[in-house]
Amino acid sequence: MRGLFQDSGSPDQRVTVMLAAFEGWNDAGEAASDALKFMGRYWGSEKVATIDADEFYDFQFTRPVVTRNAQGQRKIKWPTTRISKASVPDTNVDLILVHGVEPSYKWRAYTAELIASAKELNVDCIILVGALLADVPHTRPIPVTVTSDDDLMRENLDIEPSTYEGPIGIVGVLSEVGSLADIPTLSLWAAVPHYVGQSPSPKAQLALLNRLEEMLHLSLDMHVLVEESEAWERGVDELAIEDPEVAAYVRQLEEAKDTADLPEASGESIAREFERYLKKRRKD
C-alpha cells in the first residue's frame, strides 16, 4: 500500500498532518467527526487553540447546549472549532486534529484562520475527512474515496483528482484554500448507506480509520469499533427483514455493488487486502 510520506526525507524528521472534520452537511452519520474523536482519545490529544464562535455561527441554527458537571453546576457549551495536537508514539508523526461544526457565516475568513493556524503549527499536509449519504448497501464494505489536486500526493497514493461539480460544504472550501496556501491537501470521503444515515455510523467510521491507518502508516487498536460495526450491521439486517420493501431494495444495491466491483479484482486490490490481513495478524 502506498503511503503519504514516501518522499518525506529522513525517518527522524517530524511530519505534521492536519486532519479536519466538521459536523453537519459534510458528516453523514457523524462518521467523520467520530473518526477524529476516536483518534484524539486514542493518542491523548491536547487542545492548542479554538476558533471563536461569535464571528461564524448563527446560534438560532446551531444552538448552544447546557451541560452540568458532577456537582450539578450549569455550563453553556457554545458551538466552536477545537484544534488539538497529538504526537503518535514510536513514529515521526504529529497530528493536528480540527473538529468543529460547519460555520454559518464568513467561510472565507473562517478557512483563512484555520490555514493561519496550520502555518503556525508547521503543518506539512492537510487531510479533510467527510462522509456523505449514498446508494450503497450496508452489507458490503463501506466505499472510501480519496482525491487530491496535488500532483505529489496523487503520485504517492495512486489516487485521482476530484471531478465533482456542484454545491460544496466547508470541507470543499478548505481544500481549495489549503491548496492556494501551498499546503498539500487531500479529501477522504466515506459513503454512508442513505437508508441508515443517522448517527452513529460505526461501519463508516471504521472504514475511514482503516484508510487513514494505511495512508499514515499508523496503527490503531480498533477491536471495540469492529464489534460495534458488526452489531450495527446485525441491527440493520433485522430491520430489513421486518420490511420486505427495504429488504428488496438492499438486494438491489448489493447486486449493483457486486457487479460494479467485479473489474476491481485486480492484483493491486488483492495485494492491498492481503497486506491489511497480515498487518492485523501481526498485531494479534
Tab-separated table of C-alpha atoms in Angstrom:
chain	number	residue	atom	x	y	z
A	1	MET	CA	0.000	0.000	0.000
A	2	ARG	CA	1.375	3.349	-0.972
A	3	GLY	CA	1.795	5.829	1.863
A	4	LEU	CA	1.574	9.549	2.249
A	5	PHE	CA	5.220	10.122	3.222
A	6	GLN	CA	7.187	8.157	0.664
A	7	ASP	CA	9.306	11.206	-0.127
A	8	SER	CA	9.386	12.792	3.327
A	9	GLY	CA	13.182	12.556	3.661
A	10	SER	CA	14.878	11.355	6.853
A	11	PRO	CA	12.854	8.993	9.058
A	12	ASP	CA	13.865	11.169	12.021
A	13	GLN	CA	12.268	14.265	10.506
A	14	ARG	CA	8.955	15.163	12.147
A	15	VAL	CA	5.933	15.195	9.866
A	16	THR	CA	2.867	17.188	10.900
A	17	VAL	CA	-0.508	16.266	9.434
A	18	MET	CA	-3.693	18.272	9.970
A	19	LEU	CA	-6.888	16.200	9.962
A	20	ALA	CA	-10.159	18.137	9.816
A	21	ALA	CA	-13.807	17.086	10.082
A	22	PHE	CA	-16.928	19.196	10.532
A	23	GLU	CA	-20.315	18.225	11.879
A	24	GLY	CA	-23.275	18.994	9.633
A	25	TRP	CA	-23.665	18.735	5.876
A	26	ASN	CA	-20.228	17.114	5.427
A	27	ASP	CA	-20.706	14.436	8.099
A	28	ALA	CA	-23.335	11.773	7.339
A	29	GLY	CA	-23.904	9.579	10.377
A	30	GLU	CA	-21.253	11.709	12.132
A	31	ALA	CA	-18.759	9.158	10.800
A	32	ALA	CA	-16.052	11.721	10.006
A	33	SER	CA	-16.193	13.661	13.265
A	34	ASP	CA	-16.435	10.401	15.258
A	35	ALA	CA	-13.321	9.104	13.468
A	36	LEU	CA	-11.329	12.169	14.541
A	37	LYS	CA	-12.677	11.968	18.089
A	38	PHE	CA	-11.521	8.336	18.223
A	39	MET	CA	-8.001	9.310	17.134
A	40	GLY	CA	-7.907	12.171	19.613
A	41	ARG	CA	-8.868	9.911	22.519
A	42	TYR	CA	-6.578	7.114	21.386
A	43	TRP	CA	-3.456	9.280	21.302
A	44	GLY	CA	-4.414	11.677	24.089
A	45	SER	CA	-4.604	14.861	22.055
A	46	GLU	CA	-4.417	18.193	23.879
A	47	LYS	CA	-6.130	21.417	22.874
A	48	VAL	CA	-3.829	24.021	21.378
A	49	ALA	CA	-6.348	26.550	20.008
A	50	THR	CA	-10.004	27.302	19.309
A	51	ILE	CA	-11.810	29.484	16.799
A	52	ASP	CA	-14.178	31.973	18.396
A	53	ALA	CA	-17.827	31.093	17.792
A	54	ASP	CA	-19.370	34.579	17.754
A	55	GLU	CA	-17.946	35.527	14.368
A	56	PHE	CA	-19.037	32.452	12.457
A	57	TYR	CA	-22.232	30.864	13.841
A	58	ASP	CA	-25.953	31.564	13.764
A	59	PHE	CA	-26.944	30.437	17.244
A	60	GLN	CA	-30.589	30.058	16.241
A	61	PHE	CA	-29.455	27.404	13.751
A	62	THR	CA	-26.523	25.892	15.667
A	63	ARG	CA	-27.708	26.342	19.212
A	64	PRO	CA	-25.524	26.231	22.318
A	65	VAL	CA	-26.361	23.469	24.788
A	66	VAL	CA	-26.479	23.373	28.576
A	67	THR	CA	-24.422	20.774	30.419
A	68	ARG	CA	-23.972	20.046	34.124
A	69	ASN	CA	-20.934	18.682	35.912
A	70	ALA	CA	-20.890	16.046	38.640
A	71	GLN	CA	-21.767	18.708	41.235
A	72	GLY	CA	-24.782	19.825	39.211
A	73	GLN	CA	-23.243	23.145	38.199
A	74	ARG	CA	-24.651	24.565	34.977
A	75	LYS	CA	-22.439	25.405	31.991
A	76	ILE	CA	-23.266	26.558	28.466
A	77	LYS	CA	-21.334	24.797	25.712
A	78	TRP	CA	-21.031	27.001	22.623
A	79	PRO	CA	-20.508	25.649	19.103
A	80	THR	CA	-16.876	26.140	18.204
A	81	THR	CA	-13.899	24.663	16.401
A	82	ARG	CA	-11.345	22.861	18.531
A	83	ILE	CA	-7.756	22.412	17.372
A	84	SER	CA	-5.755	19.789	19.266
A	85	LYS	CA	-2.396	18.098	18.882
A	86	ALA	CA	-1.187	14.545	19.411
A	87	SER	CA	2.242	13.007	18.884
A	88	VAL	CA	1.943	9.375	17.761
A	89	PRO	CA	4.249	7.194	19.919
A	90	ASP	CA	7.167	5.438	18.200
A	91	THR	CA	6.685	7.406	14.970
A	92	ASN	CA	7.802	10.709	13.497
A	93	VAL	CA	4.177	11.831	13.015
A	94	ASP	CA	2.417	14.683	14.814
A	95	LEU	CA	-1.316	15.074	14.269
A	96	ILE	CA	-3.267	18.318	14.390
A	97	LEU	CA	-6.948	17.419	14.834
A	98	VAL	CA	-9.528	20.005	13.814
A	99	HIS	CA	-13.087	19.293	14.890
A	100	GLY	CA	-15.988	21.696	14.747
A	101	VAL	CA	-19.454	22.450	13.466
A	102	GLU	CA	-19.736	23.768	9.922
A	103	PRO	CA	-19.935	27.562	10.332
A	104	SER	CA	-22.916	29.683	9.269
A	105	TYR	CA	-21.059	32.829	8.193
A	106	LYS	CA	-17.809	34.170	6.719
A	107	TRP	CA	-16.446	30.934	5.313
A	108	ARG	CA	-13.502	32.648	3.651
A	109	ALA	CA	-12.432	34.334	6.896
A	110	TYR	CA	-13.001	31.082	8.811
A	111	THR	CA	-10.873	28.965	6.464
A	112	ALA	CA	-8.202	31.671	6.356
A	113	GLU	CA	-7.990	31.466	10.163
A	114	LEU	CA	-7.622	27.689	10.017
A	115	ILE	CA	-4.876	27.928	7.408
A	116	ALA	CA	-3.085	30.539	9.528
A	117	SER	CA	-3.157	28.056	12.424
A	118	ALA	CA	-1.829	25.343	10.111
A	119	LYS	CA	1.096	27.573	9.140
A	120	GLU	CA	1.861	28.402	12.788
A	121	LEU	CA	1.842	24.697	13.652
A	122	ASN	CA	4.150	23.825	10.711
A	123	VAL	CA	1.589	21.550	9.058
A	124	ASP	CA	3.043	19.592	6.129
A	125	CYS	CA	-0.246	18.448	4.656
A	126	ILE	CA	-3.997	18.553	5.313
A	127	ILE	CA	-6.400	15.612	5.191
A	128	LEU	CA	-10.060	16.609	5.049
A	129	VAL	CA	-12.390	13.885	6.305
A	130	GLY	CA	-16.046	13.722	5.348
A	131	ALA	CA	-19.000	11.369	4.940
A	132	LEU	CA	-21.902	11.539	2.523
A	133	LEU	CA	-25.177	9.681	2.058
A	134	ALA	CA	-25.063	7.353	-0.945
A	135	ASP	CA	-26.833	4.456	-2.674
A	136	VAL	CA	-24.662	1.740	-1.132
A	137	PRO	CA	-25.671	-1.400	0.794
A	138	HIS	CA	-24.857	-1.732	4.487
A	139	THR	CA	-23.856	-5.380	3.934
A	140	ARG	CA	-20.782	-4.561	1.826
A	141	PRO	CA	-17.537	-2.740	2.733
A	142	ILE	CA	-18.122	0.998	3.035
A	143	PRO	CA	-16.585	2.747	-0.001
A	144	VAL	CA	-13.980	5.384	0.849
A	145	THR	CA	-12.950	7.808	-1.878
A	146	VAL	CA	-9.627	9.651	-1.721
A	147	THR	CA	-8.893	12.550	-4.071
A	148	SER	CA	-6.371	15.365	-4.326
A	149	ASP	CA	-5.423	18.156	-6.696
A	150	ASP	CA	-1.792	17.953	-5.538
A	151	ASP	CA	0.441	16.147	-8.052
A	152	LEU	CA	2.830	14.639	-5.485
A	153	MET	CA	0.001	13.358	-3.294
A	154	ARG	CA	-1.680	11.740	-6.276
A	155	GLU	CA	1.588	10.055	-7.229
A	156	ASN	CA	2.383	8.832	-3.705
A	157	LEU	CA	-1.108	7.476	-3.066
A	158	ASP	CA	-2.013	6.494	-6.632
A	159	ILE	CA	-5.233	8.499	-6.486
A	160	GLU	CA	-7.172	10.697	-8.891
A	161	PRO	CA	-8.172	14.364	-8.800
A	162	SER	CA	-11.767	15.097	-7.886
A	163	THR	CA	-14.148	15.523	-10.839
A	164	TYR	CA	-17.111	16.656	-8.703
A	165	GLU	CA	-19.087	19.731	-9.732
A	166	GLY	CA	-21.901	21.148	-7.617
A	167	PRO	CA	-22.633	22.513	-4.138
A	168	ILE	CA	-19.883	22.118	-1.547
A	169	GLY	CA	-19.541	22.418	2.202
A	170	ILE	CA	-16.812	23.891	4.353
A	171	VAL	CA	-14.593	20.868	3.584
A	172	GLY	CA	-14.574	21.774	-0.111
A	173	VAL	CA	-13.740	25.400	0.614
A	174	LEU	CA	-10.918	24.461	2.988
A	175	SER	CA	-9.500	22.124	0.341
A	176	GLU	CA	-9.119	24.982	-2.134
A	177	VAL	CA	-7.810	27.459	0.444
A	178	GLY	CA	-5.214	24.928	1.618
A	179	SER	CA	-4.023	24.349	-1.933
A	180	LEU	CA	-3.797	28.104	-2.559
A	181	ALA	CA	-1.638	28.366	0.576
A	182	ASP	CA	0.746	25.746	-0.870
A	183	ILE	CA	-0.169	23.131	1.741
A	184	PRO	CA	-0.730	19.752	0.031
A	185	THR	CA	-4.346	18.798	0.655
A	186	LEU	CA	-6.414	15.686	0.074
A	187	SER	CA	-10.009	14.705	0.775
A	188	LEU	CA	-11.230	11.432	2.248
A	189	TRP	CA	-14.955	10.600	1.968
A	190	ALA	CA	-16.929	7.619	3.242
A	191	ALA	CA	-20.214	6.663	1.557
A	192	VAL	CA	-22.877	6.006	4.209
A	193	PRO	CA	-25.988	3.975	3.218
A	194	HIS	CA	-28.679	6.635	2.923
A	195	TYR	CA	-31.403	4.447	4.426
A	196	VAL	CA	-29.438	4.203	7.691
A	197	GLY	CA	-27.783	7.609	7.670
A	198	GLN	CA	-28.489	8.509	11.278
A	199	SER	CA	-25.769	8.709	13.917
A	200	PRO	CA	-23.783	6.760	14.897
A	201	SER	CA	-22.411	5.003	11.837
A	202	PRO	CA	-19.603	2.822	13.218
A	203	LYS	CA	-19.018	0.880	9.989
A	204	ALA	CA	-18.324	4.089	8.061
A	205	GLN	CA	-16.197	5.408	10.930
A	206	LEU	CA	-14.171	2.192	10.867
A	207	ALA	CA	-13.699	2.418	7.086
A	208	LEU	CA	-12.313	5.957	7.409
A	209	LEU	CA	-9.942	4.966	10.205
A	210	ASN	CA	-8.696	1.938	8.255
A	211	ARG	CA	-7.893	4.155	5.284
A	212	LEU	CA	-6.142	6.710	7.491
A	213	GLU	CA	-4.100	3.894	9.058
A	214	GLU	CA	-2.911	2.841	5.626
A	215	MET	CA	-2.093	6.321	4.368
A	216	LEU	CA	-0.308	7.489	7.513
A	217	HIS	CA	1.376	4.140	8.263
A	218	LEU	CA	-0.016	4.213	11.797
A	219	SER	CA	-1.597	1.504	13.916
A	220	LEU	CA	-4.845	1.792	15.868
A	221	ASP	CA	-6.412	-0.826	18.123
A	222	MET	CA	-9.985	-0.771	16.862
A	223	HIS	CA	-11.358	-4.082	18.140
A	224	VAL	CA	-14.123	-2.306	20.085
A	225	LEU	CA	-15.135	-0.368	16.988
A	226	VAL	CA	-15.085	-3.594	14.940
A	227	GLU	CA	-17.532	-5.130	17.418
A	228	GLU	CA	-19.744	-2.031	17.275
A	229	SER	CA	-19.691	-2.151	13.483
A	230	GLU	CA	-20.723	-5.804	13.436
A	231	ALA	CA	-23.520	-5.141	15.928
A	232	TRP	CA	-24.705	-2.176	13.833
A	233	GLU	CA	-24.831	-4.339	10.709
A	234	ARG	CA	-26.781	-7.072	12.512
A	235	GLY	CA	-29.243	-4.468	13.754
A	236	VAL	CA	-29.816	-3.105	10.244
A	237	ASP	CA	-30.231	-6.693	8.969
A	238	GLU	CA	-33.015	-7.231	11.496
A	239	LEU	CA	-34.773	-4.036	10.436
A	240	ALA	CA	-34.548	-5.044	6.781
A	241	ILE	CA	-36.037	-8.462	7.492
A	242	GLU	CA	-39.064	-6.816	9.091
A	243	ASP	CA	-39.721	-4.691	5.975
A	244	PRO	CA	-39.895	-6.635	2.668
A	245	GLU	CA	-39.561	-3.442	0.592
A	246	VAL	CA	-36.367	-2.444	2.383
A	247	ALA	CA	-35.008	-5.996	2.061
A	248	ALA	CA	-35.679	-5.974	-1.701
A	249	TYR	CA	-34.032	-2.570	-2.047
A	250	VAL	CA	-30.939	-3.760	-0.173
A	251	ARG	CA	-30.683	-6.765	-2.517
A	252	GLN	CA	-30.809	-4.399	-5.500
A	253	LEU	CA	-27.984	-2.316	-4.034
A	254	GLU	CA	-25.953	-5.471	-3.332
A	255	GLU	CA	-26.330	-6.683	-6.916
A	256	ALA	CA	-25.341	-3.282	-8.305
A	257	LYS	CA	-22.318	-3.036	-5.983
A	258	ASP	CA	-21.129	-6.581	-6.707
A	259	THR	CA	-21.431	-6.039	-10.461
A	260	ALA	CA	-19.536	-2.754	-10.274
A	261	ASP	CA	-16.770	-4.313	-8.168
A	262	LEU	CA	-16.053	-7.243	-10.493
A	263	PRO	CA	-13.427	-5.408	-12.592
A	264	GLU	CA	-11.684	-4.285	-9.406
A	265	ALA	CA	-10.448	-7.767	-8.507
A	266	SER	CA	-7.015	-6.721	-9.725
A	267	GLY	CA	-3.611	-7.718	-8.420
A	268	GLU	CA	-3.282	-4.365	-6.652
A	269	SER	CA	-6.610	-4.645	-4.796
A	270	ILE	CA	-5.870	-8.249	-3.781
A	271	ALA	CA	-2.405	-7.227	-2.556
A	272	ARG	CA	-3.944	-4.368	-0.572
A	273	GLU	CA	-6.373	-6.665	1.227
A	274	PHE	CA	-3.634	-9.257	1.879
A	275	GLU	CA	-1.352	-6.584	3.328
A	276	ARG	CA	-4.141	-5.447	5.661
A	277	TYR	CA	-4.704	-9.076	6.743
A	278	LEU	CA	-1.018	-9.614	7.524
A	279	LYS	CA	-0.824	-6.337	9.438
A	280	LYS	CA	-3.790	-7.284	11.639
A	281	ARG	CA	-2.374	-10.779	12.152
A	282	ARG	CA	0.983	-9.403	13.328
A	283	LYS	CA	-0.831	-7.140	15.805
A	284	ASP	CA	-2.890	-10.060	17.145
